[in-house]
mmCIF file of C-alpha atoms in Angstrom:
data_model
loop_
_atom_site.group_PDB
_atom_site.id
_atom_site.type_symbol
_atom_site.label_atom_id
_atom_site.label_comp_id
_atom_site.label_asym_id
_atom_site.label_seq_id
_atom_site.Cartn_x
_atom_site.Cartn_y
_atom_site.Cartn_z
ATOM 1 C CA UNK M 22 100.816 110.715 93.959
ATOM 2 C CA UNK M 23 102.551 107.752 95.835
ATOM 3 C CA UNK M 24 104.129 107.465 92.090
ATOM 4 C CA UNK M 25 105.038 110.818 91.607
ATOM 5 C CA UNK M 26 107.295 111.098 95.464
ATOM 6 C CA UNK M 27 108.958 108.461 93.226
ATOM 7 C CA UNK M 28 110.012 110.079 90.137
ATOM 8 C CA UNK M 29 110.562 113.473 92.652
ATOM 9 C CA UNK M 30 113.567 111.747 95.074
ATOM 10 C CA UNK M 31 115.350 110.794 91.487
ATOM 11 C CA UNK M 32 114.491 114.381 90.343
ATOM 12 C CA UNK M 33 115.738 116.218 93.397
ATOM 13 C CA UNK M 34 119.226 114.014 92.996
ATOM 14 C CA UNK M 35 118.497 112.289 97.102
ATOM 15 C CA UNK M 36 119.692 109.059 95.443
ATOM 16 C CA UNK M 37 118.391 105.815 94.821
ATOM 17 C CA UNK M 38 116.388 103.818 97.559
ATOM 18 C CA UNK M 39 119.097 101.536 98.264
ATOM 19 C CA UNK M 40 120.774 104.491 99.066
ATOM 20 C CA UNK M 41 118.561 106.758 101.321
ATOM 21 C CA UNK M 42 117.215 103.387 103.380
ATOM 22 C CA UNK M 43 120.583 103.519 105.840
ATOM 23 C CA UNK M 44 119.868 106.783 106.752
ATOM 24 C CA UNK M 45 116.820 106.671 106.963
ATOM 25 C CA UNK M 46 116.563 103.701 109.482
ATOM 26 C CA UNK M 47 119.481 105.121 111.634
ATOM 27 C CA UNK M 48 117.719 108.859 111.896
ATOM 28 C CA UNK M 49 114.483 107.203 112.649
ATOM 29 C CA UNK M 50 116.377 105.042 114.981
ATOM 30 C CA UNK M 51 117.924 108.056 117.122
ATOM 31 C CA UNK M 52 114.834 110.149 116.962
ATOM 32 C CA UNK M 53 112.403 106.929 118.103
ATOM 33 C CA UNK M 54 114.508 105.075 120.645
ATOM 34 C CA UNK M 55 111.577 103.785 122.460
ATOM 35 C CA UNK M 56 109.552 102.718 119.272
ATOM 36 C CA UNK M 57 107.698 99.411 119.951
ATOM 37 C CA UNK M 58 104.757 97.354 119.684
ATOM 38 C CA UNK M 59 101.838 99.930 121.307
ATOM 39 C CA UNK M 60 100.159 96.068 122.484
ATOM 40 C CA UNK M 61 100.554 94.975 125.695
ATOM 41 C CA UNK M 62 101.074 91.358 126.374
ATOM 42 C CA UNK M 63 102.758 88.222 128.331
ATOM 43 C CA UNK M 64 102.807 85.034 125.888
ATOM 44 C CA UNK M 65 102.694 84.263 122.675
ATOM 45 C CA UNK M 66 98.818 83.527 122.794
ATOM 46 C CA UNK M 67 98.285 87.076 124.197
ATOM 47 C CA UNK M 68 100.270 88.680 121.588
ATOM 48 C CA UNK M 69 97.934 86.998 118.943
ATOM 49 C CA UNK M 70 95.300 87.873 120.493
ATOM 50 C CA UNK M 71 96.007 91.708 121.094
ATOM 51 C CA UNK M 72 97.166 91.702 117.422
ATOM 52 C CA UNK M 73 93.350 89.618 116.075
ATOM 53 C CA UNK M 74 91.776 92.097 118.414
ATOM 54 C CA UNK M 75 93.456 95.109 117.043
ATOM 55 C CA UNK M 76 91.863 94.975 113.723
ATOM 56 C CA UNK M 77 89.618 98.065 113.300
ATOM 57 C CA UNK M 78 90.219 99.531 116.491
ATOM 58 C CA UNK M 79 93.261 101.128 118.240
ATOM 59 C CA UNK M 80 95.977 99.664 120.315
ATOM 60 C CA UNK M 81 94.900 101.892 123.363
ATOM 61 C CA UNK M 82 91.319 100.585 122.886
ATOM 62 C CA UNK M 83 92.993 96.836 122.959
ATOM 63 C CA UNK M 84 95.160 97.295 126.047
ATOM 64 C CA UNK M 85 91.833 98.165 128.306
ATOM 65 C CA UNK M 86 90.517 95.180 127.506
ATOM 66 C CA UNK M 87 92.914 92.972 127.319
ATOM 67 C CA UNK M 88 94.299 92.933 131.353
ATOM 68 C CA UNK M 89 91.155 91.561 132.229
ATOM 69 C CA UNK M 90 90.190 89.165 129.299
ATOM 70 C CA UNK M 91 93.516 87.917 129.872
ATOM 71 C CA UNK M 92 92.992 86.868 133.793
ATOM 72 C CA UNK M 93 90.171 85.367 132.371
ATOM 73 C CA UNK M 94 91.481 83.296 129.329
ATOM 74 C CA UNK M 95 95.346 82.153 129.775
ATOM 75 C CA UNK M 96 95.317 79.133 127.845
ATOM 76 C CA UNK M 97 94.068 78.154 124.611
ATOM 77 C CA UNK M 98 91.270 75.901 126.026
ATOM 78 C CA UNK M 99 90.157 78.731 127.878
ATOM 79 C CA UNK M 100 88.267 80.438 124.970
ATOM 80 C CA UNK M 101 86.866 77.197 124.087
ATOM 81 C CA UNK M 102 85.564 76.727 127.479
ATOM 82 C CA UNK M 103 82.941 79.046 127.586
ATOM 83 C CA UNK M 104 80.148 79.878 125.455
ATOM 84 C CA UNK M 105 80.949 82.185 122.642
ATOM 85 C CA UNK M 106 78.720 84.588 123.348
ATOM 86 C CA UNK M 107 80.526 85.319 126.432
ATOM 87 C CA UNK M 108 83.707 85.394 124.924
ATOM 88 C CA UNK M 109 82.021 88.419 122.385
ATOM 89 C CA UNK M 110 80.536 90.321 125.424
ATOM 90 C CA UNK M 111 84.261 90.161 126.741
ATOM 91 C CA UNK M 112 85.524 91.847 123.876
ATOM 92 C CA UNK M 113 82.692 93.609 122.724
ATOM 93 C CA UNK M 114 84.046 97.206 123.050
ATOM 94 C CA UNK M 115 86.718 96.240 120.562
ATOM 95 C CA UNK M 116 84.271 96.321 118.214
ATOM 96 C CA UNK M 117 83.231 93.421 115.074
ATOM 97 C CA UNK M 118 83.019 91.170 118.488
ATOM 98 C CA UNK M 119 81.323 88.425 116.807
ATOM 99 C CA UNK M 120 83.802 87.761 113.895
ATOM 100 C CA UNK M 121 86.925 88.461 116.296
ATOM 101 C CA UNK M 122 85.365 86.128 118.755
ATOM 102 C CA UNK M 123 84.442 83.223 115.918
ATOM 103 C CA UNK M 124 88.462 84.016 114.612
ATOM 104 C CA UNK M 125 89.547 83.461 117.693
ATOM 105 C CA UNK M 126 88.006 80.411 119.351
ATOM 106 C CA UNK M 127 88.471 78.691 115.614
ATOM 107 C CA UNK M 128 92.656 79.826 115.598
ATOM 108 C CA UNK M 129 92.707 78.369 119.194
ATOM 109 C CA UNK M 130 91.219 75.343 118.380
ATOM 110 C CA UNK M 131 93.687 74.569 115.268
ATOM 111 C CA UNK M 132 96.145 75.200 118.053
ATOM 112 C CA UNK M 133 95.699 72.678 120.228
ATOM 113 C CA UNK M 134 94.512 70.373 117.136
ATOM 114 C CA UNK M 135 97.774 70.986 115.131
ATOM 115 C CA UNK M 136 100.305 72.992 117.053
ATOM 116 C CA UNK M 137 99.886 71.308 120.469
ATOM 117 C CA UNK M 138 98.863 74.874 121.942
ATOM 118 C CA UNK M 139 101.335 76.754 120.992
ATOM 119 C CA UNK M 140 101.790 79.948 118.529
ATOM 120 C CA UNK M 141 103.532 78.937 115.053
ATOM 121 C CA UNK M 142 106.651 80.495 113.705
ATOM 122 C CA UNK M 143 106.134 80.463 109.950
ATOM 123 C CA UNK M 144 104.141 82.957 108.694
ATOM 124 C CA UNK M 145 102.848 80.224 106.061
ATOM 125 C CA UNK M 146 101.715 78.197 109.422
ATOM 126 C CA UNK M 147 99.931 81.792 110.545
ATOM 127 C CA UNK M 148 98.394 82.333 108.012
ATOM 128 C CA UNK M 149 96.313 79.341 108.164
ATOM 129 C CA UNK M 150 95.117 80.312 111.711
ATOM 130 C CA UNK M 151 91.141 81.702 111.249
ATOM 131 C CA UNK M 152 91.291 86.093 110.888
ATOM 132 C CA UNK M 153 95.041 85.967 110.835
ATOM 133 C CA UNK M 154 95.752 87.618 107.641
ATOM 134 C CA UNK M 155 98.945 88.820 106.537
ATOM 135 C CA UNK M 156 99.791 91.582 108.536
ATOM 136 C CA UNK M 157 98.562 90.024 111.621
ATOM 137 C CA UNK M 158 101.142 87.020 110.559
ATOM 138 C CA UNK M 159 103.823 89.738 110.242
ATOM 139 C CA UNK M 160 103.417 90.935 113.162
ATOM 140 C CA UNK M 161 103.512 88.094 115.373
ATOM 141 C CA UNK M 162 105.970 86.597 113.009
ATOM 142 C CA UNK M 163 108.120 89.928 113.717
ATOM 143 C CA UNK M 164 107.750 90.153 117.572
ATOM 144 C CA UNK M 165 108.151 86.777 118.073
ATOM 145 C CA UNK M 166 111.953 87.434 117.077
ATOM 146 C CA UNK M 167 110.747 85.394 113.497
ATOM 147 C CA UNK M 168 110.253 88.601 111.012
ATOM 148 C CA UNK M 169 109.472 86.696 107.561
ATOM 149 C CA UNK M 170 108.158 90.295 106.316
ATOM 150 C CA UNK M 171 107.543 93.915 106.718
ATOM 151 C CA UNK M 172 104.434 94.865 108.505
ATOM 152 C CA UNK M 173 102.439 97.633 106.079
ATOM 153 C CA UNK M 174 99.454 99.158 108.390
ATOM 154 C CA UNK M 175 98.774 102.899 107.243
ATOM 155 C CA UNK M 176 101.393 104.746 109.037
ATOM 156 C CA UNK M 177 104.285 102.839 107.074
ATOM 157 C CA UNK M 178 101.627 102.961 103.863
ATOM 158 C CA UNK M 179 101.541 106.779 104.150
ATOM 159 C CA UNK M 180 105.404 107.216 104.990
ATOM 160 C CA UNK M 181 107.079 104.456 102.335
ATOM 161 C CA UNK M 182 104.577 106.659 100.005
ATOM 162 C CA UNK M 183 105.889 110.246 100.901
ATOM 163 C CA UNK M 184 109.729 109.031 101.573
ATOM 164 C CA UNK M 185 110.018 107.585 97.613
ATOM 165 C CA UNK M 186 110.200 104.218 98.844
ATOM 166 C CA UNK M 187 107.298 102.800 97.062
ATOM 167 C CA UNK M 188 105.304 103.976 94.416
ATOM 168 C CA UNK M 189 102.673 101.237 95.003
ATOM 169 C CA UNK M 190 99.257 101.593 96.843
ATOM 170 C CA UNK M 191 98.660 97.940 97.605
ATOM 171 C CA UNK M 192 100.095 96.965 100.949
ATOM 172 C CA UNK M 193 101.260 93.310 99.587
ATOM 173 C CA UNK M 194 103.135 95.103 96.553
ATOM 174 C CA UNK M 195 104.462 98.028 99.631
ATOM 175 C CA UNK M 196 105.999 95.089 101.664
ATOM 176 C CA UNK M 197 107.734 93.799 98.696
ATOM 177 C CA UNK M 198 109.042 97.179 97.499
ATOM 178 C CA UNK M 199 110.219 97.680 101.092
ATOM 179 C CA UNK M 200 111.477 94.151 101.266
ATOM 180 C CA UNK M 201 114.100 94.861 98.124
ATOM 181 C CA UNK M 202 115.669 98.183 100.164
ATOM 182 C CA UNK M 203 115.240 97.357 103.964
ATOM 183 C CA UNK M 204 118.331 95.483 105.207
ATOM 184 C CA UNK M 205 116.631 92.108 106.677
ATOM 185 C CA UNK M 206 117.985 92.918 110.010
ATOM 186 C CA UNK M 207 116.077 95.921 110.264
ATOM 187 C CA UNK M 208 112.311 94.017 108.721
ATOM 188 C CA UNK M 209 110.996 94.189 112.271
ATOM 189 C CA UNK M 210 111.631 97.461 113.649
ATOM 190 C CA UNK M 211 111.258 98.940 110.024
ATOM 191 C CA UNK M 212 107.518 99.578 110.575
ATOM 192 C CA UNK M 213 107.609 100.588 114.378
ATOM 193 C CA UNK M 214 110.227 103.359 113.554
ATOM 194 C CA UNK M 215 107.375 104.758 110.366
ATOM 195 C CA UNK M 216 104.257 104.227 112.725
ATOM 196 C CA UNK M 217 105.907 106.410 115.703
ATOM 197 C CA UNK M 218 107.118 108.965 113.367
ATOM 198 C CA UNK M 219 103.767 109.004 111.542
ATOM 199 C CA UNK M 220 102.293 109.564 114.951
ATOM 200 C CA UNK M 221 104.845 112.314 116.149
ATOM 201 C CA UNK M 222 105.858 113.805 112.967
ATOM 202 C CA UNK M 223 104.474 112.715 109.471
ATOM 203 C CA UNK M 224 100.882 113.468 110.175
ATOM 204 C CA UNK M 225 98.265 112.186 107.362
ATOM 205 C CA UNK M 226 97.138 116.036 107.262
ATOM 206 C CA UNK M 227 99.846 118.433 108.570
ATOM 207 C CA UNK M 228 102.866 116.638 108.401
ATOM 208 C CA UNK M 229 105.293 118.695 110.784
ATOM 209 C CA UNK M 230 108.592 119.045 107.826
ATOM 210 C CA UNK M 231 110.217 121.380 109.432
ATOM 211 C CA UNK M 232 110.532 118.927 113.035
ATOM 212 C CA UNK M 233 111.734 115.499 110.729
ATOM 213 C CA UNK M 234 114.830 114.074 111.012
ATOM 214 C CA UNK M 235 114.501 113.234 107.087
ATOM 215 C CA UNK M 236 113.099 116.355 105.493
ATOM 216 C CA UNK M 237 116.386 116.309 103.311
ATOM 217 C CA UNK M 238 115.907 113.232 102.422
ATOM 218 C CA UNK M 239 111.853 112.982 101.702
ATOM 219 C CA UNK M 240 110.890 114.324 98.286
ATOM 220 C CA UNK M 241 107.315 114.940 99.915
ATOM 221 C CA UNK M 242 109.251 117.483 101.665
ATOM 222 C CA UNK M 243 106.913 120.726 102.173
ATOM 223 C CA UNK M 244 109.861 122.853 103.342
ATOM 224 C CA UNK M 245 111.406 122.836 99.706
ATOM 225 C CA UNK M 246 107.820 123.001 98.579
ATOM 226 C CA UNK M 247 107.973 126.568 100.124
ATOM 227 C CA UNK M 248 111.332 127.586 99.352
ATOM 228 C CA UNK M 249 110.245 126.681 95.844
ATOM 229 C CA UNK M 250 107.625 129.326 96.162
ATOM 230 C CA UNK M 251 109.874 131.926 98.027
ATOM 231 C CA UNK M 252 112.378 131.939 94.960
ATOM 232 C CA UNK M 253 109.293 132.120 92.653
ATOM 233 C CA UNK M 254 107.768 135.034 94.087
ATOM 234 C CA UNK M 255 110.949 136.587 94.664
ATOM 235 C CA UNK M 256 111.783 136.350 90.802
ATOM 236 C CA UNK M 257 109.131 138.286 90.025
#
């Protein structure tokens, strides 16, 4: 299908990706003014931390834990200080406590061991941190002012999908489709601007065409789906 949204944008004559991604960024850019990270945080360790936390869980789920666990722990050497089990019971209702707590205490001991406490830059230096995978890299990397990438969660999955902009299914090989058209100014608030209109707009299920700022430029466009079908039936 994602291959197919492909082959449609050419067929429908919207123009090559190079072409579309301007306006595409500037609509979602008027329509989304206030799109940002959903995490709430203070430092650079917090903003890890929300971001390892926010792995199979929502952002809303994250921010009610994290005003509290972050009284607690302020420092690096504060989730080292304590046992780890308390750590887990601290962010137990984040859910996979036990690996997000192990992740955690090991990424802030290479910290202080290698980074004298402080958050890396380079997403080849993130990386390396325990449960900080790519996307987590990205977007620290990206909200750090740093953006080395494009963050692909499954908001900007779906929408690069449906808007012709990749006719991949593998994140890493959506990020480099998206790397090729996306001006490099715009990597970081690429992805906020698809997640917020994938919340408000481009629903997974019921995607609201007829509301979007882009409908003439999406070839996943229901709208012309139907007016398809309108001339059809009216042929007949």
């Amino acid at each position: 299908m994602a291959r197919s949204y492909v082959r449609e944008a050419r067929r429908k004559g919207l123009g090559r990706r190079r072409q579309r991604i301007v306006p595409i960024v500037e609509r979602l850019a008027e329509e989304h003014a206030d799109a940002s990270i959903a995490l709430r945080f203070r430092s650079d360790v917090e903003l890890l931390v929300s971001v390892m936390l926010s792995a199979q869980t929502t952002d809303a789920n994250v921010n009610r834990v994290t005003p509290a666990l972050f009284e607690k722990y302020r420092r690096p050497e504060d989730y080292l200080a304590v046992p780890r089990e308390e750590l887990e019971r601290d962010i137990y209702t984040t859910g996979f406590f036990r690996q997000k707590a192990k992740a955690i205490r090991g990424t802030m001991r290479m910290l202080l061991e290698e980074y004298d406490g402080e958050v890396p830059r380079r997403l080849e230096e993130l990386v390396r941190l325990p449960g900080v995978a790519r996307k987590t890299a990205n977007v620290v990397a990206a909200e750090l002012g740093h953006a080395q990438g494009i963050v692909v969660d499954t908001h900007v999955r779906r929408l690069s999908q449906r808007l012709g902009l990749s006719g991949n299914d593998d994140p890493v090989k959506i990020e480099r489709d998206l790397q090729r058209v996306v001006p490099r100014a715009d990597w970081a608030r690429f992805p906020h601007l698809l997640i917020w209109h994938g919340r408000r707009v481009c629903d997974a299920r019921r995607p609201r065409c007829e509301d979007c700022v882009l409908e003439d430029l999406c070839p996943s466009s229901r709208l012309a789906v139907l007016a398809r079908g309108a001339v059809s039936e009216r042929g007949r």
